[in-house]
mmCIF file of N, CA and C in Angstrom:
data_model
loop_
_atom_site.group_PDB
_atom_site.id
_atom_site.type_symbol
_atom_site.label_atom_id
_atom_site.label_comp_id
_atom_site.label_asym_id
_atom_site.label_seq_id
_atom_site.Cartn_x
_atom_site.Cartn_y
_atom_site.Cartn_z
ATOM 1 N N MET F 88 3.693 -45.597 -15.207
ATOM 2 C CA MET F 88 3.089 -44.372 -14.698
ATOM 3 C C MET F 88 4.089 -43.246 -14.892
ATOM 4 N N ASN F 89 3.588 -42.098 -15.292
ATOM 5 C CA ASN F 89 4.415 -40.906 -15.559
ATOM 6 C C ASN F 89 4.371 -40.017 -14.345
ATOM 7 N N TYR F 90 5.534 -39.892 -13.661
ATOM 8 C CA TYR F 90 5.567 -39.052 -12.440
ATOM 9 C C TYR F 90 5.899 -37.613 -12.718
ATOM 10 N N ASN F 91 5.995 -37.213 -14.001
ATOM 11 C CA ASN F 91 6.273 -35.834 -14.319
ATOM 12 C C ASN F 91 4.980 -34.999 -14.470
ATOM 13 N N ASN F 92 3.868 -35.646 -14.190
ATOM 14 C CA ASN F 92 2.570 -34.944 -14.316
ATOM 15 C C ASN F 92 2.038 -34.582 -12.929
ATOM 16 N N TYR F 93 1.160 -33.656 -12.933
ATOM 17 C CA TYR F 93 0.488 -33.271 -11.678
ATOM 18 C C TYR F 93 -0.255 -34.465 -11.149
ATOM 19 N N PRO F 94 -0.317 -34.753 -9.936
ATOM 20 C CA PRO F 94 0.169 -33.978 -8.784
ATOM 21 C C PRO F 94 1.595 -34.254 -8.395
ATOM 22 N N TYR F 95 2.236 -35.158 -9.163
ATOM 23 C CA TYR F 95 3.605 -35.535 -8.789
ATOM 24 C C TYR F 95 4.577 -34.411 -9.065
ATOM 25 N N SER F 96 4.261 -33.525 -9.985
ATOM 26 C CA SER F 96 5.173 -32.413 -10.338
ATOM 27 C C SER F 96 5.378 -31.413 -9.197
ATOM 28 N N ILE F 97 4.429 -31.425 -8.238
ATOM 29 C CA ILE F 97 4.562 -30.477 -7.095
ATOM 30 C C ILE F 97 5.751 -30.805 -6.226
ATOM 31 N N PHE F 98 6.260 -32.034 -6.357
ATOM 32 C CA PHE F 98 7.408 -32.436 -5.580
ATOM 33 C C PHE F 98 8.708 -32.260 -6.360
ATOM 34 N N ASN F 99 8.575 -31.762 -7.571
ATOM 35 C CA ASN F 99 9.790 -31.540 -8.409
ATOM 36 C C ASN F 99 10.552 -30.371 -7.828
ATOM 37 N N GLN F 100 11.844 -30.580 -7.568
ATOM 38 C CA GLN F 100 12.661 -29.557 -6.891
ATOM 39 C C GLN F 100 12.714 -28.276 -7.680
ATOM 40 N N SER F 101 12.845 -28.357 -9.000
ATOM 41 C CA SER F 101 12.908 -27.111 -9.781
ATOM 42 C C SER F 101 11.572 -26.375 -9.717
ATOM 43 N N SER F 102 10.470 -27.104 -9.691
ATOM 44 C CA SER F 102 9.174 -26.459 -9.568
ATOM 45 C C SER F 102 9.055 -25.735 -8.216
ATOM 46 N N LEU F 103 9.546 -26.372 -7.159
ATOM 47 C CA LEU F 103 9.512 -25.745 -5.854
ATOM 48 C C LEU F 103 10.379 -24.493 -5.814
ATOM 49 N N LEU F 104 11.544 -24.555 -6.434
ATOM 50 C CA LEU F 104 12.421 -23.370 -6.494
ATOM 51 C C LEU F 104 11.754 -22.254 -7.265
ATOM 52 N N ASN F 105 11.140 -22.567 -8.385
ATOM 53 C CA ASN F 105 10.429 -21.538 -9.174
ATOM 54 C C ASN F 105 9.299 -20.913 -8.367
ATOM 55 N N TYR F 106 8.580 -21.757 -7.664
ATOM 56 C CA TYR F 106 7.478 -21.259 -6.827
ATOM 57 C C TYR F 106 8.035 -20.332 -5.762
ATOM 58 N N GLY F 107 9.151 -20.704 -5.130
ATOM 59 C CA GLY F 107 9.746 -19.854 -4.108
ATOM 60 C C GLY F 107 10.183 -18.531 -4.668
ATOM 61 N N GLN F 108 10.748 -18.558 -5.840
ATOM 62 C CA GLN F 108 11.249 -17.287 -6.473
ATOM 63 C C GLN F 108 10.052 -16.395 -6.843
ATOM 64 N N GLN F 109 9.011 -16.994 -7.352
ATOM 65 C CA GLN F 109 7.808 -16.199 -7.710
ATOM 66 C C GLN F 109 7.201 -15.612 -6.447
ATOM 67 N N ASN F 110 7.159 -16.393 -5.373
ATOM 68 C CA ASN F 110 6.597 -15.900 -4.126
ATOM 69 C C ASN F 110 7.426 -14.762 -3.573
ATOM 70 N N ASN F 111 8.737 -14.922 -3.618
ATOM 71 C CA ASN F 111 9.638 -13.871 -3.160
ATOM 72 C C ASN F 111 9.513 -12.588 -3.997
ATOM 73 N N SER F 112 9.360 -12.767 -5.305
ATOM 74 C CA SER F 112 9.187 -11.618 -6.196
ATOM 75 C C SER F 112 7.874 -10.905 -5.842
ATOM 76 N N SER F 113 6.807 -11.636 -5.612
ATOM 77 C CA SER F 113 5.531 -11.031 -5.248
ATOM 78 C C SER F 113 5.648 -10.278 -3.930
ATOM 79 N N LEU F 114 6.372 -10.855 -2.995
ATOM 80 C CA LEU F 114 6.554 -10.218 -1.704
ATOM 81 C C LEU F 114 7.326 -8.918 -1.837
ATOM 82 N N GLN F 115 8.377 -8.923 -2.632
ATOM 83 C CA GLN F 115 9.182 -7.722 -2.860
ATOM 84 C C GLN F 115 8.329 -6.637 -3.558
ATOM 85 N N GLN F 116 7.502 -7.023 -4.507
ATOM 86 C CA GLN F 116 6.657 -6.077 -5.198
ATOM 87 C C GLN F 116 5.648 -5.460 -4.218
ATOM 88 N N HIS F 117 5.073 -6.298 -3.352
ATOM 89 C CA HIS F 117 4.101 -5.815 -2.350
ATOM 90 C C HIS F 117 4.773 -4.845 -1.397
ATOM 91 N N GLN F 118 6.006 -5.171 -0.965
ATOM 92 C CA GLN F 118 6.718 -4.284 -0.043
ATOM 93 C C GLN F 118 7.016 -2.956 -0.696
ATOM 94 N N ALA F 119 7.398 -3.000 -1.959
ATOM 95 C CA ALA F 119 7.729 -1.763 -2.716
ATOM 96 C C ALA F 119 6.464 -0.875 -2.831
ATOM 97 N N GLU F 120 5.306 -1.517 -3.104
ATOM 98 C CA GLU F 120 4.069 -0.777 -3.224
ATOM 99 C C GLU F 120 3.673 -0.142 -1.888
ATOM 100 N N GLN F 121 3.864 -0.895 -0.812
ATOM 101 C CA GLN F 121 3.533 -0.376 0.522
ATOM 102 C C GLN F 121 4.466 0.786 0.892
ATOM 103 N N GLN F 122 5.714 0.686 0.590
ATOM 104 C CA GLN F 122 6.663 1.780 0.854
ATOM 105 C C GLN F 122 6.282 3.016 0.081
ATOM 106 N N LYS F 123 5.830 2.828 -1.181
ATOM 107 C CA LYS F 123 5.385 3.940 -2.009
ATOM 108 C C LYS F 123 4.135 4.599 -1.374
ATOM 109 N N ASN F 124 3.213 3.785 -0.901
ATOM 110 C CA ASN F 124 2.016 4.317 -0.242
ATOM 111 C C ASN F 124 2.358 5.105 0.997
ATOM 112 N N ILE F 125 3.315 4.608 1.759
ATOM 113 C CA ILE F 125 3.749 5.329 2.996
ATOM 114 C C ILE F 125 4.354 6.687 2.622
ATOM 115 N N LEU F 126 5.168 6.708 1.602
ATOM 116 C CA LEU F 126 5.757 7.977 1.193
ATOM 117 C C LEU F 126 4.699 8.945 0.695
ATOM 118 N N GLU F 127 3.670 8.464 0.015
ATOM 119 C CA GLU F 127 2.583 9.319 -0.407
ATOM 120 C C GLU F 127 1.800 9.891 0.770
ATOM 121 N N MET F 128 1.607 9.058 1.791
ATOM 122 C CA MET F 128 0.954 9.528 2.993
ATOM 123 C C MET F 128 1.769 10.623 3.664
ATOM 124 N N ARG F 129 3.073 10.410 3.752
ATOM 125 C CA ARG F 129 3.938 11.384 4.380
ATOM 126 C C ARG F 129 3.950 12.709 3.617
ATOM 127 N N LYS F 130 3.931 12.617 2.279
ATOM 128 C CA LYS F 130 3.888 13.832 1.476
ATOM 129 C C LYS F 130 2.580 14.569 1.665
ATOM 130 N N ALA F 131 1.485 13.811 1.761
ATOM 131 C CA ALA F 131 0.169 14.457 1.957
ATOM 132 C C ALA F 131 0.119 15.195 3.282
ATOM 133 N N ILE F 132 0.721 14.625 4.324
ATOM 134 C CA ILE F 132 0.749 15.332 5.596
ATOM 135 C C ILE F 132 1.594 16.591 5.527
ATOM 136 N N ARG F 133 2.741 16.502 4.845
ATOM 137 C CA ARG F 133 3.608 17.633 4.691
ATOM 138 C C ARG F 133 2.846 18.745 3.898
ATOM 139 N N ASP F 134 2.178 18.380 2.813
ATOM 140 C CA ASP F 134 1.399 19.312 2.008
ATOM 141 C C ASP F 134 0.321 19.956 2.884
ATOM 142 N N TYR F 135 -0.370 19.142 3.726
ATOM 143 C CA TYR F 135 -1.393 19.708 4.582
ATOM 144 C C TYR F 135 -0.821 20.753 5.529
ATOM 145 N N CYS F 136 0.308 20.431 6.140
ATOM 146 C CA CYS F 136 0.919 21.343 7.108
ATOM 147 C C CYS F 136 1.355 22.639 6.437
ATOM 148 N N GLU F 137 1.933 22.525 5.264
ATOM 149 C CA GLU F 137 2.344 23.721 4.503
ATOM 150 C C GLU F 137 1.140 24.570 4.136
ATOM 151 N N ALA F 138 0.049 23.972 3.746
ATOM 152 C CA ALA F 138 -1.163 24.696 3.401
ATOM 153 C C ALA F 138 -1.772 25.345 4.647
ATOM 154 N N ALA F 139 -1.744 24.622 5.787
ATOM 155 C CA ALA F 139 -2.328 25.131 7.041
ATOM 156 C C ALA F 139 -1.557 26.413 7.497
ATOM 157 N N ARG F 140 -0.269 26.461 7.260
ATOM 158 C CA ARG F 140 0.505 27.626 7.660
ATOM 159 C C ARG F 140 0.137 28.881 6.840
ATOM 160 N N LYS F 141 -0.426 28.692 5.663
ATOM 161 C CA LYS F 141 -0.777 29.771 4.791
ATOM 162 C C LYS F 141 -2.184 30.377 5.080
ATOM 163 N N VAL F 142 -2.969 29.688 5.912
ATOM 164 C CA VAL F 142 -4.304 30.123 6.180
ATOM 165 C C VAL F 142 -4.273 31.293 7.160
ATOM 166 N N SER F 143 -4.941 32.374 6.817
ATOM 167 C CA SER F 143 -5.031 33.558 7.690
ATOM 168 C C SER F 143 -5.775 33.199 8.963
ATOM 169 N N PRO F 144 -5.439 33.875 10.059
ATOM 170 C CA PRO F 144 -6.089 33.571 11.346
ATOM 171 C C PRO F 144 -7.601 33.659 11.260
ATOM 172 N N GLU F 145 -8.135 34.604 10.508
ATOM 173 C CA GLU F 145 -9.623 34.734 10.442
ATOM 174 C C GLU F 145 -10.250 33.555 9.672
ATOM 175 N N TYR F 146 -9.494 32.739 8.971
ATOM 176 C CA TYR F 146 -10.043 31.618 8.193
ATOM 177 C C TYR F 146 -9.657 30.270 8.832
ATOM 178 N N GLN F 147 -8.910 30.316 9.908
ATOM 179 C CA GLN F 147 -8.473 29.047 10.506
ATOM 180 C C GLN F 147 -9.605 28.160 10.997
ATOM 181 N N GLN F 148 -10.615 28.733 11.613
ATOM 182 C CA GLN F 148 -11.749 27.931 12.092
ATOM 183 C C GLN F 148 -12.477 27.314 10.936
ATOM 184 N N MET F 149 -12.668 28.044 9.850
ATOM 185 C CA MET F 149 -13.303 27.517 8.666
ATOM 186 C C MET F 149 -12.491 26.337 8.111
ATOM 187 N N ALA F 150 -11.174 26.515 8.103
ATOM 188 C CA ALA F 150 -10.309 25.426 7.583
ATOM 189 C C ALA F 150 -10.410 24.180 8.469
ATOM 190 N N ILE F 151 -10.403 24.412 9.756
ATOM 191 C CA ILE F 151 -10.500 23.247 10.688
ATOM 192 C C ILE F 151 -11.822 22.524 10.499
ATOM 193 N N ASP F 152 -12.937 23.288 10.407
ATOM 194 C CA ASP F 152 -14.256 22.701 10.211
ATOM 195 C C ASP F 152 -14.298 21.887 8.930
ATOM 196 N N GLN F 153 -13.776 22.422 7.832
ATOM 197 C CA GLN F 153 -13.806 21.698 6.593
ATOM 198 C C GLN F 153 -12.911 20.482 6.594
ATOM 199 N N CYS F 154 -11.751 20.604 7.247
ATOM 200 C CA CYS F 154 -10.871 19.417 7.326
ATOM 201 C C CYS F 154 -11.491 18.357 8.163
ATOM 202 N N LEU F 155 -12.133 18.708 9.273
ATOM 203 C CA LEU F 155 -12.796 17.702 10.109
ATOM 204 C C LEU F 155 -13.968 17.067 9.337
ATOM 205 N N GLN F 156 -14.653 17.818 8.549
ATOM 206 C CA GLN F 156 -15.740 17.285 7.710
ATOM 207 C C GLN F 156 -15.200 16.243 6.745
ATOM 208 N N GLU F 157 -14.068 16.552 6.142
ATOM 209 C CA GLU F 157 -13.445 15.593 5.228
ATOM 210 C C GLU F 157 -12.965 14.339 5.956
ATOM 211 N N ILE F 158 -12.433 14.482 7.174
ATOM 212 C CA ILE F 158 -12.034 13.320 7.945
ATOM 213 C C ILE F 158 -13.245 12.410 8.241
ATOM 214 N N VAL F 159 -14.373 13.024 8.585
ATOM 215 C CA VAL F 159 -15.557 12.194 8.822
ATOM 216 C C VAL F 159 -15.997 11.512 7.546
ATOM 217 N N ILE F 160 -15.959 12.180 6.437
ATOM 218 C CA ILE F 160 -16.361 11.555 5.165
ATOM 219 C C ILE F 160 -15.411 10.372 4.834
ATOM 220 N N GLN F 161 -14.124 10.581 5.015
ATOM 221 C CA GLN F 161 -13.193 9.508 4.739
ATOM 222 C C GLN F 161 -13.295 8.345 5.732
ATOM 223 N N ALA F 162 -13.545 8.704 6.993
ATOM 224 C CA ALA F 162 -13.690 7.623 8.031
ATOM 225 C C ALA F 162 -14.917 6.773 7.737
ATOM 226 N N SER F 163 -15.927 7.369 7.161
ATOM 227 C CA SER F 163 -17.146 6.554 6.868
ATOM 228 C C SER F 163 -16.910 5.586 5.707
ATOM 229 N N LYS F 164 -15.875 5.799 4.921
ATOM 230 C CA LYS F 164 -15.558 4.880 3.798
ATOM 231 C C LYS F 164 -14.784 3.668 4.218
ATOM 232 N N ILE F 165 -14.211 3.700 5.448
ATOM 233 C CA ILE F 165 -13.376 2.611 5.924
ATOM 234 C C ILE F 165 -14.213 1.402 6.215
#
């Protein structure tokens, strides 16, 4: 009987090490993607605040209404 074939190969130490390294690599990639997403969210908030400061007082209510409308639209997509 050949024990180098599946399902016996799952107990091969080098196979287990390779699986662990691949799993670790995937986790690191996922963490990097999530950190990038968080930075994009932070930048979007900063951009929003900078744009809000530029709105003239007579247009602030219109800006708030439109921003709230967009929040409702985005919330409905979740």
